[in-house]
């Protein structure tokens, strides 16, 4: 696989919680398996850098992005929704709208659990082509593949969704043994571990 560049880097904007993790695994795996490089805020562990600056730097370096804005449930006391995902989508869209020629070439795919649910809580993006995944990782893979194909050079062929899904199922089936062999506890398993496992699987 070639090195990461602006052209083949994909910013992944998703909820950082265990409930969403299976969908994030599907996004990360399919992006990498299809020849692109997934990037997200969790890749940088640098306490000297402000979090928003990390996100800005990653967004600046990615032509493409996948945003899941489905996490609208309230939490805590008092119960409040989480706005990180729409906020980071706004940064990406702002970079595309107000950046230079390179940034104006950005393209994004927006995901939600239901196609028109977003209109109830973020109506300003009405008119965007929102993809519904219904909480199913395999639906996510189909959407990611379709998005990346539409943004790939016309001479580039990407594996079909069924092929990527089959490989993802195999990857998931082998993951417990891989984690055990590496002595990685499930409680410690995170983005960097996932990237290394996906990279190794795709390379093999």
CSV table of C-alpha atoms in Angstrom, one decimal:
chain,number,residue,atom,x,y,z
A,1,UNK,CA,0.0,0.0,0.0
A,2,UNK,CA,1.2,3.5,-0.8
A,3,UNK,CA,1.9,6.1,1.9
A,4,UNK,CA,-0.8,8.3,3.4
A,5,UNK,CA,-1.3,11.6,1.4
A,6,UNK,CA,-3.9,14.3,1.3
A,7,UNK,CA,-5.7,12.5,-1.5
A,8,UNK,CA,-6.1,9.1,0.2
A,9,UNK,CA,-6.6,10.2,3.8
A,10,UNK,CA,-10.0,9.9,5.4
A,11,UNK,CA,-11.0,11.8,8.5
A,12,UNK,CA,-13.3,9.6,10.6
A,13,UNK,CA,-15.6,11.5,12.9
A,14,UNK,CA,-17.5,9.2,15.3
A,15,UNK,CA,-18.8,8.9,18.9
A,16,UNK,CA,-16.1,7.8,21.3
A,17,UNK,CA,-18.1,5.2,23.2
A,18,UNK,CA,-18.2,1.4,23.5
A,19,UNK,CA,-21.7,1.2,22.0
A,20,UNK,CA,-20.5,2.7,18.7
A,21,UNK,CA,-17.2,0.8,18.6
A,22,UNK,CA,-18.4,-2.0,16.3
A,23,UNK,CA,-19.4,0.6,13.6
A,24,UNK,CA,-16.1,2.4,14.0
A,25,UNK,CA,-14.3,-0.9,13.5
A,26,UNK,CA,-16.3,-1.4,10.3
A,27,UNK,CA,-15.4,2.1,9.0
A,28,UNK,CA,-11.8,1.8,9.9
A,29,UNK,CA,-11.4,-1.7,8.3
A,30,UNK,CA,-13.2,-0.9,5.1
A,31,UNK,CA,-11.4,2.4,4.6
A,32,UNK,CA,-8.0,0.7,4.9
A,33,UNK,CA,-9.0,-2.4,3.1
A,34,UNK,CA,-10.1,-0.3,0.1
A,35,UNK,CA,-6.7,1.4,-0.1
A,36,UNK,CA,-7.3,4.5,1.9
A,37,UNK,CA,-6.0,5.7,5.3
A,38,UNK,CA,-8.4,6.3,8.2
A,39,UNK,CA,-7.5,9.1,10.6
A,40,UNK,CA,-9.2,10.3,13.7
A,41,UNK,CA,-8.5,12.4,16.9
A,42,UNK,CA,-7.5,9.3,18.8
A,43,UNK,CA,-4.4,8.8,16.7
A,44,UNK,CA,-2.5,11.6,18.5
A,45,UNK,CA,-1.6,11.2,22.2
A,46,UNK,CA,0.1,14.5,22.9
A,47,UNK,CA,-0.9,16.3,26.1
A,48,UNK,CA,1.1,19.4,25.0
A,49,UNK,CA,-1.3,19.9,22.0
A,50,UNK,CA,-4.8,21.3,22.5
A,51,UNK,CA,-7.4,18.7,21.3
A,52,UNK,CA,-9.1,21.1,18.9
A,53,UNK,CA,-5.7,21.8,17.3
A,54,UNK,CA,-5.2,18.0,16.8
A,55,UNK,CA,-8.6,17.8,15.0
A,56,UNK,CA,-7.8,20.9,12.9
A,57,UNK,CA,-4.5,19.4,11.8
A,58,UNK,CA,-6.0,16.1,10.9
A,59,UNK,CA,-8.9,17.6,9.0
A,60,UNK,CA,-6.4,19.9,7.1
A,61,UNK,CA,-4.5,16.7,6.0
A,62,UNK,CA,-7.6,14.8,4.7
A,63,UNK,CA,-9.4,15.3,1.4
A,64,UNK,CA,-12.2,12.9,2.4
A,65,UNK,CA,-14.2,12.3,5.6
A,66,UNK,CA,-16.9,10.1,7.1
A,67,UNK,CA,-19.1,11.7,9.8
A,68,UNK,CA,-21.5,9.8,11.9
A,69,UNK,CA,-23.9,12.2,13.6
A,70,UNK,CA,-26.2,9.5,15.0
A,71,UNK,CA,-25.3,9.9,18.7
A,72,UNK,CA,-27.9,12.4,19.9
A,73,UNK,CA,-28.9,10.7,23.2
A,74,UNK,CA,-28.6,12.7,26.4
A,75,UNK,CA,-26.3,11.6,29.2
A,76,UNK,CA,-25.1,12.8,32.6
A,77,UNK,CA,-26.8,15.0,35.2
A,78,UNK,CA,-28.3,17.2,33.9
A,79,UNK,CA,-28.8,15.0,30.8
A,80,UNK,CA,-27.3,16.7,27.8
A,81,UNK,CA,-26.6,15.6,24.2
A,82,UNK,CA,-23.1,15.3,22.8
A,83,UNK,CA,-22.2,17.9,20.1
A,84,UNK,CA,-18.7,16.8,19.1
A,85,UNK,CA,-19.7,15.1,15.9
A,86,UNK,CA,-21.7,17.9,14.4
A,87,UNK,CA,-19.0,20.4,15.6
A,88,UNK,CA,-16.3,18.4,13.8
A,89,UNK,CA,-18.5,18.1,10.7
A,90,UNK,CA,-18.8,21.9,10.8
A,91,UNK,CA,-15.0,22.3,10.9
A,92,UNK,CA,-14.6,20.1,7.9
A,93,UNK,CA,-17.3,21.9,5.9
A,94,UNK,CA,-15.8,25.2,6.9
A,95,UNK,CA,-12.4,24.1,5.7
A,96,UNK,CA,-14.0,23.2,2.3
A,97,UNK,CA,-15.9,26.4,2.1
A,98,UNK,CA,-13.3,28.9,3.1
A,99,UNK,CA,-10.0,27.1,2.5
A,100,UNK,CA,-7.7,27.4,-0.5
A,101,UNK,CA,-7.9,25.4,-3.7
A,102,UNK,CA,-6.7,22.2,-2.1
A,103,UNK,CA,-9.1,22.4,0.8
A,104,UNK,CA,-12.0,23.1,-1.6
A,105,UNK,CA,-11.6,19.7,-3.1
A,106,UNK,CA,-12.7,18.0,0.2
A,107,UNK,CA,-15.7,15.7,0.1
A,108,UNK,CA,-17.7,14.2,3.0
A,109,UNK,CA,-20.1,11.4,3.7
A,110,UNK,CA,-22.6,11.9,6.5
A,111,UNK,CA,-24.1,8.9,8.3
A,112,UNK,CA,-27.1,8.6,10.7
A,113,UNK,CA,-29.2,5.7,12.0
A,114,UNK,CA,-32.1,6.9,9.9
A,115,UNK,CA,-32.0,8.9,6.7
A,116,UNK,CA,-34.2,11.9,7.7
A,117,UNK,CA,-33.8,11.9,11.5
A,118,UNK,CA,-31.1,14.6,11.4
A,119,UNK,CA,-33.6,17.2,10.3
A,120,UNK,CA,-35.0,17.2,13.8
A,121,UNK,CA,-31.7,18.3,15.4
A,122,UNK,CA,-29.4,19.8,12.7
A,123,UNK,CA,-31.7,21.1,10.0
A,124,UNK,CA,-29.0,23.4,8.6
A,125,UNK,CA,-27.6,20.4,6.6
A,126,UNK,CA,-30.9,19.8,4.9
A,127,UNK,CA,-30.2,19.0,1.3
A,128,UNK,CA,-27.2,16.9,2.1
A,129,UNK,CA,-27.2,13.2,1.1
A,130,UNK,CA,-27.4,11.6,4.5
A,131,UNK,CA,-26.8,7.8,4.5
A,132,UNK,CA,-28.7,5.6,6.9
A,133,UNK,CA,-26.9,2.6,8.5
A,134,UNK,CA,-29.5,1.4,11.0
A,135,UNK,CA,-26.7,0.5,13.4
A,136,UNK,CA,-25.5,-2.3,11.2
A,137,UNK,CA,-21.7,-2.5,10.6
A,138,UNK,CA,-22.2,-4.2,7.2
A,139,UNK,CA,-24.5,-1.3,6.0
A,140,UNK,CA,-21.7,1.1,7.1
A,141,UNK,CA,-19.2,-0.9,4.9
A,142,UNK,CA,-21.5,-0.6,1.9
A,143,UNK,CA,-21.8,3.1,2.3
A,144,UNK,CA,-18.1,3.6,2.8
A,145,UNK,CA,-17.3,1.6,-0.3
A,146,UNK,CA,-19.8,3.5,-2.4
A,147,UNK,CA,-18.5,6.9,-1.2
A,148,UNK,CA,-14.8,6.0,-1.8
A,149,UNK,CA,-15.6,4.6,-5.2
A,150,UNK,CA,-17.3,7.8,-6.2
A,151,UNK,CA,-14.2,9.8,-5.1
A,152,UNK,CA,-11.7,7.5,-6.7
A,153,UNK,CA,-10.0,8.1,-10.1
A,154,UNK,CA,-12.0,6.6,-12.9
A,155,UNK,CA,-9.2,4.2,-13.7
A,156,UNK,CA,-9.3,2.8,-10.1
A,157,UNK,CA,-11.3,-0.4,-9.2
A,158,UNK,CA,-12.3,-1.1,-5.6
A,159,UNK,CA,-13.3,-4.5,-4.3
A,160,UNK,CA,-17.1,-5.0,-4.0
A,161,UNK,CA,-18.9,-4.6,-0.8
A,162,UNK,CA,-19.6,-8.3,-0.4
A,163,UNK,CA,-15.8,-9.0,-0.6
A,164,UNK,CA,-15.0,-6.3,2.0
A,165,UNK,CA,-17.7,-7.6,4.3
A,166,UNK,CA,-16.5,-11.1,4.0
A,167,UNK,CA,-12.9,-10.0,4.9
A,168,UNK,CA,-14.3,-7.9,7.8
A,169,UNK,CA,-16.1,-11.0,9.2
A,170,UNK,CA,-12.9,-13.0,9.0
A,171,UNK,CA,-10.9,-10.2,10.6
A,172,UNK,CA,-13.4,-10.1,13.5
A,173,UNK,CA,-13.4,-13.8,13.9
A,174,UNK,CA,-9.6,-13.8,14.2
A,175,UNK,CA,-9.4,-10.8,16.5
A,176,UNK,CA,-9.7,-12.6,19.8
A,177,UNK,CA,-6.8,-14.9,19.0
A,178,UNK,CA,-4.8,-11.9,17.7
A,179,UNK,CA,-5.3,-10.0,20.9
A,180,UNK,CA,-4.5,-13.0,23.1
A,181,UNK,CA,-1.3,-13.6,21.1
A,182,UNK,CA,-0.2,-10.0,21.7
A,183,UNK,CA,-1.3,-10.0,25.3
A,184,UNK,CA,-3.7,-7.1,24.7
A,185,UNK,CA,-6.5,-6.9,27.2
A,186,UNK,CA,-9.9,-5.9,25.7
A,187,UNK,CA,-10.1,-3.0,28.2
A,188,UNK,CA,-6.9,-1.5,26.7
A,189,UNK,CA,-7.8,-2.1,23.1
A,190,UNK,CA,-8.1,1.2,21.3
A,191,UNK,CA,-7.6,3.0,17.9
A,192,UNK,CA,-3.9,2.4,17.7
A,193,UNK,CA,-4.3,-1.3,18.4
A,194,UNK,CA,-7.1,-1.5,15.8
A,195,UNK,CA,-5.0,0.2,13.1
A,196,UNK,CA,-2.1,-2.2,13.7
A,197,UNK,CA,-4.3,-5.2,13.5
A,198,UNK,CA,-6.1,-4.0,10.4
A,199,UNK,CA,-2.8,-3.1,8.8
A,200,UNK,CA,-1.4,-6.5,9.5
A,201,UNK,CA,-4.5,-8.3,8.3
A,202,UNK,CA,-4.6,-6.4,5.0
A,203,UNK,CA,-0.9,-6.8,4.4
A,204,UNK,CA,-1.2,-10.6,4.9
